[in-house]
Amino acid sequence: MTAAMQSAPRNDRIYFCAPVNALVEGIYQQKIPLAEIKQHGDFGLGTFDHLDGEMVMLDNEIYQITSDGKAAQVSDDALTPFSCVAFYRPVSHDRLEKACNYPAFLDWLNSLLPSPNIFYAIRVDGRFSRIRVRSVPRQENYRPLAEVAKDQPVFEYTDTEGSLVGFYTPPFMGSLSVPGMHLHFLSADRKSGGHLLECCPDGITAGIQFLTTLELGLPMSFDYLTCDFQRDTEKDLESAER
């Protein structure tokens, strides 16, 4: 194998810097720098230390959407307790011209996935007649994610353009990541966004990438190593993420 082949990114790999059940338990500090995350992908989502907003990684740039709904680029020395990334190389592009509601959008997106049993990276670009997103305010450790979500600020935008960035996770991987579709939004002007709650697309293109290899980092922090993981991850994620 040549050196060039050895250094080439794996286009079938998804990387988690920590399992999502650590967030569910309220472990919001892991001291993982974004520079390390960028070694594993150029596309993805996550959050920041102290759960300080939503993360969007697009074209190798990382944006933080704070609790006021505003987006800004962040430096590589910022820290994350949970990120999910891949080197985005879509194998298909599909166009949805007609306007539709959120359930119809999800049905269409799911129809592009040939199997529910692997991961997919998903990017959706285009116009949205309405989109509803949320972010989260900065937290200290130990307040469970489901409790934090009760205080989440929600933002709604109309007649806007932008990108949805995220992943599909098989249901049996629910302790690692949000099962099913997990998408974050970033506006075309890169000034606003958040975790997707609902949208009505009106002319979009979806790019899909198959991800069949999983790489998982397990933190070495005291909080993580001593956590007993008593909370119901599936129930709490359904409450916090939908």
Coordinates of C-alpha atoms in Angstrom, one line a residue:
M1 CA 0.0 0.0 0.0
T2 CA 1.4 3.4 -1.0
A3 CA 1.8 6.3 1.5
A4 CA -0.9 8.2 -0.4
M5 CA -3.3 5.3 0.0
Q6 CA -2.6 5.1 3.7
S7 CA -3.2 8.8 4.2
A8 CA -6.4 9.0 2.1
P9 CA -9.6 9.4 4.2
R10 CA -11.9 6.4 4.6
N11 CA -15.1 7.3 2.8
D12 CA -17.2 4.6 4.5
R13 CA -16.4 5.5 8.1
I14 CA -18.4 7.4 10.7
Y15 CA -16.6 8.6 13.8
F16 CA -18.0 9.4 17.3
C17 CA -15.7 11.1 19.8
A18 CA -18.0 9.7 22.6
P19 CA -21.3 7.8 22.8
V20 CA -24.4 10.0 23.0
N21 CA -25.5 8.2 26.3
A22 CA -22.8 10.3 28.1
L23 CA -24.7 13.5 27.0
V24 CA -28.0 11.9 28.1
E25 CA -26.5 11.4 31.6
G26 CA -25.4 15.1 31.8
I27 CA -21.7 14.7 31.1
Y28 CA -21.0 17.9 29.1
Q29 CA -17.2 18.2 29.5
Q30 CA -14.8 15.9 27.7
K31 CA -11.9 18.2 26.7
I32 CA -11.8 17.0 23.1
P33 CA -10.5 19.7 20.8
L34 CA -12.1 20.3 17.4
A35 CA -8.6 20.0 15.8
E36 CA -8.8 16.3 16.8
I37 CA -12.4 16.0 15.4
K38 CA -11.2 17.4 12.0
Q39 CA -8.8 14.5 11.7
H40 CA -11.8 12.2 11.4
G41 CA -14.1 14.1 9.0
D42 CA -15.1 17.3 7.2
F43 CA -18.8 17.0 7.8
G44 CA -21.0 16.4 10.8
L45 CA -22.7 17.6 13.9
G46 CA -22.5 17.7 17.6
T47 CA -22.3 20.1 20.5
F48 CA -19.7 22.0 22.5
D49 CA -18.3 21.8 26.0
H50 CA -20.9 22.7 28.6
L51 CA -23.5 21.9 26.0
D52 CA -23.0 25.4 24.7
G53 CA -25.0 25.4 21.5
E54 CA -25.4 23.2 18.4
M55 CA -22.6 22.2 16.1
V56 CA -22.6 22.1 12.3
M57 CA -19.5 20.9 10.4
L58 CA -19.8 21.7 6.7
D59 CA -17.0 21.8 4.1
N60 CA -14.4 21.3 6.9
E61 CA -15.6 24.5 8.7
I62 CA -17.2 24.2 12.2
Y63 CA -20.0 26.5 13.2
Q64 CA -21.5 27.1 16.7
I65 CA -25.2 28.0 16.9
T66 CA -25.6 29.5 20.3
S67 CA -28.8 29.7 22.4
D68 CA -29.8 33.0 20.6
G69 CA -30.0 31.1 17.3
K70 CA -26.9 32.9 15.8
A71 CA -24.2 30.9 14.0
A72 CA -20.5 31.7 14.0
Q73 CA -17.3 29.9 13.0
V74 CA -15.2 28.5 15.9
S75 CA -11.5 27.9 16.2
D76 CA -9.9 24.5 16.3
D77 CA -9.1 24.7 20.0
A78 CA -12.7 24.8 21.0
L79 CA -13.8 21.7 22.9
T80 CA -16.6 19.1 22.3
P81 CA -18.1 16.4 24.5
F82 CA -19.9 14.8 21.6
S83 CA -19.4 15.0 17.8
C84 CA -20.3 12.7 14.9
V85 CA -18.3 13.2 11.7
A86 CA -17.4 11.7 8.4
F87 CA -15.5 12.6 5.3
Y88 CA -18.5 13.5 3.1
R89 CA -18.4 11.8 -0.3
P90 CA -22.0 11.3 -1.5
V91 CA -22.8 8.4 -3.8
S92 CA -26.1 9.8 -4.9
H93 CA -28.0 13.1 -5.4
D94 CA -31.8 13.3 -5.6
R95 CA -34.0 16.3 -6.3
L96 CA -37.4 17.1 -4.7
E97 CA -38.9 20.0 -6.6
K98 CA -42.4 20.1 -5.0
A99 CA -43.2 21.7 -1.7
C100 CA -44.2 19.3 1.1
N101 CA -44.8 19.1 4.8
Y102 CA -42.4 17.6 7.3
P103 CA -43.8 14.0 7.4
A104 CA -43.7 13.8 3.6
F105 CA -40.1 15.1 3.7
L106 CA -39.1 12.4 6.1
D107 CA -40.8 9.8 4.0
W108 CA -39.0 11.0 0.9
L109 CA -35.6 11.1 2.7
N110 CA -36.1 7.6 4.1
S111 CA -37.0 6.3 0.7
L112 CA -33.5 7.2 -0.5
L113 CA -31.9 4.8 2.0
P114 CA -31.8 1.3 0.7
S115 CA -31.5 -0.3 4.2
P116 CA -32.3 0.8 7.8
N117 CA -29.4 -1.2 9.1
I118 CA -26.3 1.0 8.2
F119 CA -25.3 4.6 8.9
Y120 CA -25.8 7.3 6.3
A121 CA -24.4 10.8 6.0
I122 CA -27.1 13.2 4.7
R123 CA -26.8 16.7 3.3
V124 CA -29.9 18.5 2.1
D125 CA -29.5 21.9 0.3
G126 CA -32.2 24.2 -0.9
R127 CA -35.1 26.4 0.0
F128 CA -37.5 26.0 2.9
S129 CA -40.9 27.8 3.2
R130 CA -40.7 27.1 6.9
I131 CA -38.1 25.6 9.2
R132 CA -38.2 25.2 13.0
V133 CA -35.0 24.7 14.9
R134 CA -33.7 24.8 18.4
S135 CA -30.4 25.4 20.3
V136 CA -29.5 24.8 23.9
P137 CA -28.1 27.2 26.6
R138 CA -24.8 26.6 28.3
Q139 CA -25.0 24.1 31.1
E140 CA -22.9 22.8 34.0
N141 CA -22.4 19.0 34.3
Y142 CA -24.9 16.5 35.6
R143 CA -28.3 18.1 34.6
P144 CA -29.8 15.4 32.4
L145 CA -30.3 16.2 28.7
A146 CA -34.0 15.6 28.9
E147 CA -34.3 18.3 31.6
V148 CA -32.2 20.7 29.6
A149 CA -34.4 20.3 26.6
K150 CA -37.4 21.6 28.5
D151 CA -35.7 25.0 28.5
Q152 CA -34.6 25.0 24.8
P153 CA -35.1 28.2 22.8
V154 CA -36.9 27.5 19.5
F155 CA -36.6 29.5 16.4
E156 CA -38.7 29.5 13.2
Y157 CA -37.7 30.9 9.8
T158 CA -39.7 31.4 6.7
D159 CA -38.7 31.5 3.1
T160 CA -35.1 30.7 3.8
E161 CA -32.3 28.8 2.1
G162 CA -29.6 26.7 3.7
S163 CA -28.3 23.2 4.4
L164 CA -29.3 20.3 6.6
V165 CA -26.4 18.3 7.8
G166 CA -26.6 15.0 9.6
F167 CA -26.8 11.3 9.8
Y168 CA -29.2 8.4 9.9
T169 CA -28.4 5.9 12.7
P170 CA -29.8 2.4 12.8
P171 CA -32.2 1.9 15.7
F172 CA -30.0 -0.8 17.3
M173 CA -27.2 1.8 17.7
G174 CA -29.3 4.1 19.9
S175 CA -26.8 4.2 22.8
L176 CA -24.2 5.7 20.4
S177 CA -26.2 8.3 18.6
V178 CA -29.7 9.6 18.0
P179 CA -31.5 6.8 16.3
G180 CA -33.1 7.6 12.9
M181 CA -32.6 11.0 11.3
H182 CA -30.6 13.5 13.2
L183 CA -30.2 16.8 11.3
H184 CA -28.8 20.3 12.1
F185 CA -29.6 23.4 9.9
L186 CA -27.2 26.1 8.8
S187 CA -28.6 29.0 6.8
A188 CA -27.0 29.8 3.4
D189 CA -25.5 33.0 4.8
R190 CA -24.0 31.0 7.7
K191 CA -25.6 33.4 10.2
S192 CA -28.3 31.2 11.9
G193 CA -29.3 27.6 12.4
G194 CA -29.9 24.9 15.0
H195 CA -31.1 21.4 15.6
L196 CA -33.9 20.5 13.2
L197 CA -37.4 20.1 14.7
E198 CA -39.5 20.5 11.7
C199 CA -39.3 21.9 8.1
C200 CA -41.3 22.4 4.9
P201 CA -39.0 22.1 2.0
D202 CA -39.7 23.9 -1.3
G203 CA -37.1 22.7 -3.8
I204 CA -34.2 20.7 -2.3
T205 CA -31.4 18.3 -3.3
A206 CA -30.3 15.5 -1.0
G207 CA -26.9 13.9 -1.1
I208 CA -26.5 10.5 0.5
Q209 CA -23.4 8.6 1.6
F210 CA -23.3 5.0 2.8
L211 CA -21.3 4.6 6.1
T212 CA -20.5 1.0 6.9
T213 CA -17.5 1.3 9.3
L214 CA -17.8 2.7 12.8
E215 CA -15.1 4.3 14.8
L216 CA -15.9 5.2 18.4
G217 CA -13.8 7.1 21.0
L218 CA -14.4 6.4 24.7
P219 CA -13.5 9.3 26.9
M220 CA -11.0 8.9 29.8
S221 CA -12.6 11.6 32.0
F222 CA -13.4 10.8 35.6
D223 CA -17.1 11.6 35.1
Y224 CA -17.3 9.2 32.2
L225 CA -15.3 6.4 33.7
T226 CA -17.4 6.4 36.9
C227 CA -20.8 6.9 35.3
D228 CA -23.3 4.1 35.9
F229 CA -25.5 5.0 32.9
Q230 CA -28.8 4.5 34.7
R231 CA -31.0 6.7 32.5
D232 CA -33.2 5.3 29.7
T233 CA -31.2 6.6 26.7
E234 CA -34.0 5.9 24.1
K235 CA -36.7 7.6 26.2
D236 CA -34.6 10.6 27.0
L237 CA -33.4 11.1 23.4
E238 CA -37.0 10.9 22.2
S239 CA -37.9 13.7 24.6
A240 CA -34.8 15.8 24.0
E241 CA -34.2 15.5 20.3
R242 CA -37.6 15.4 18.6

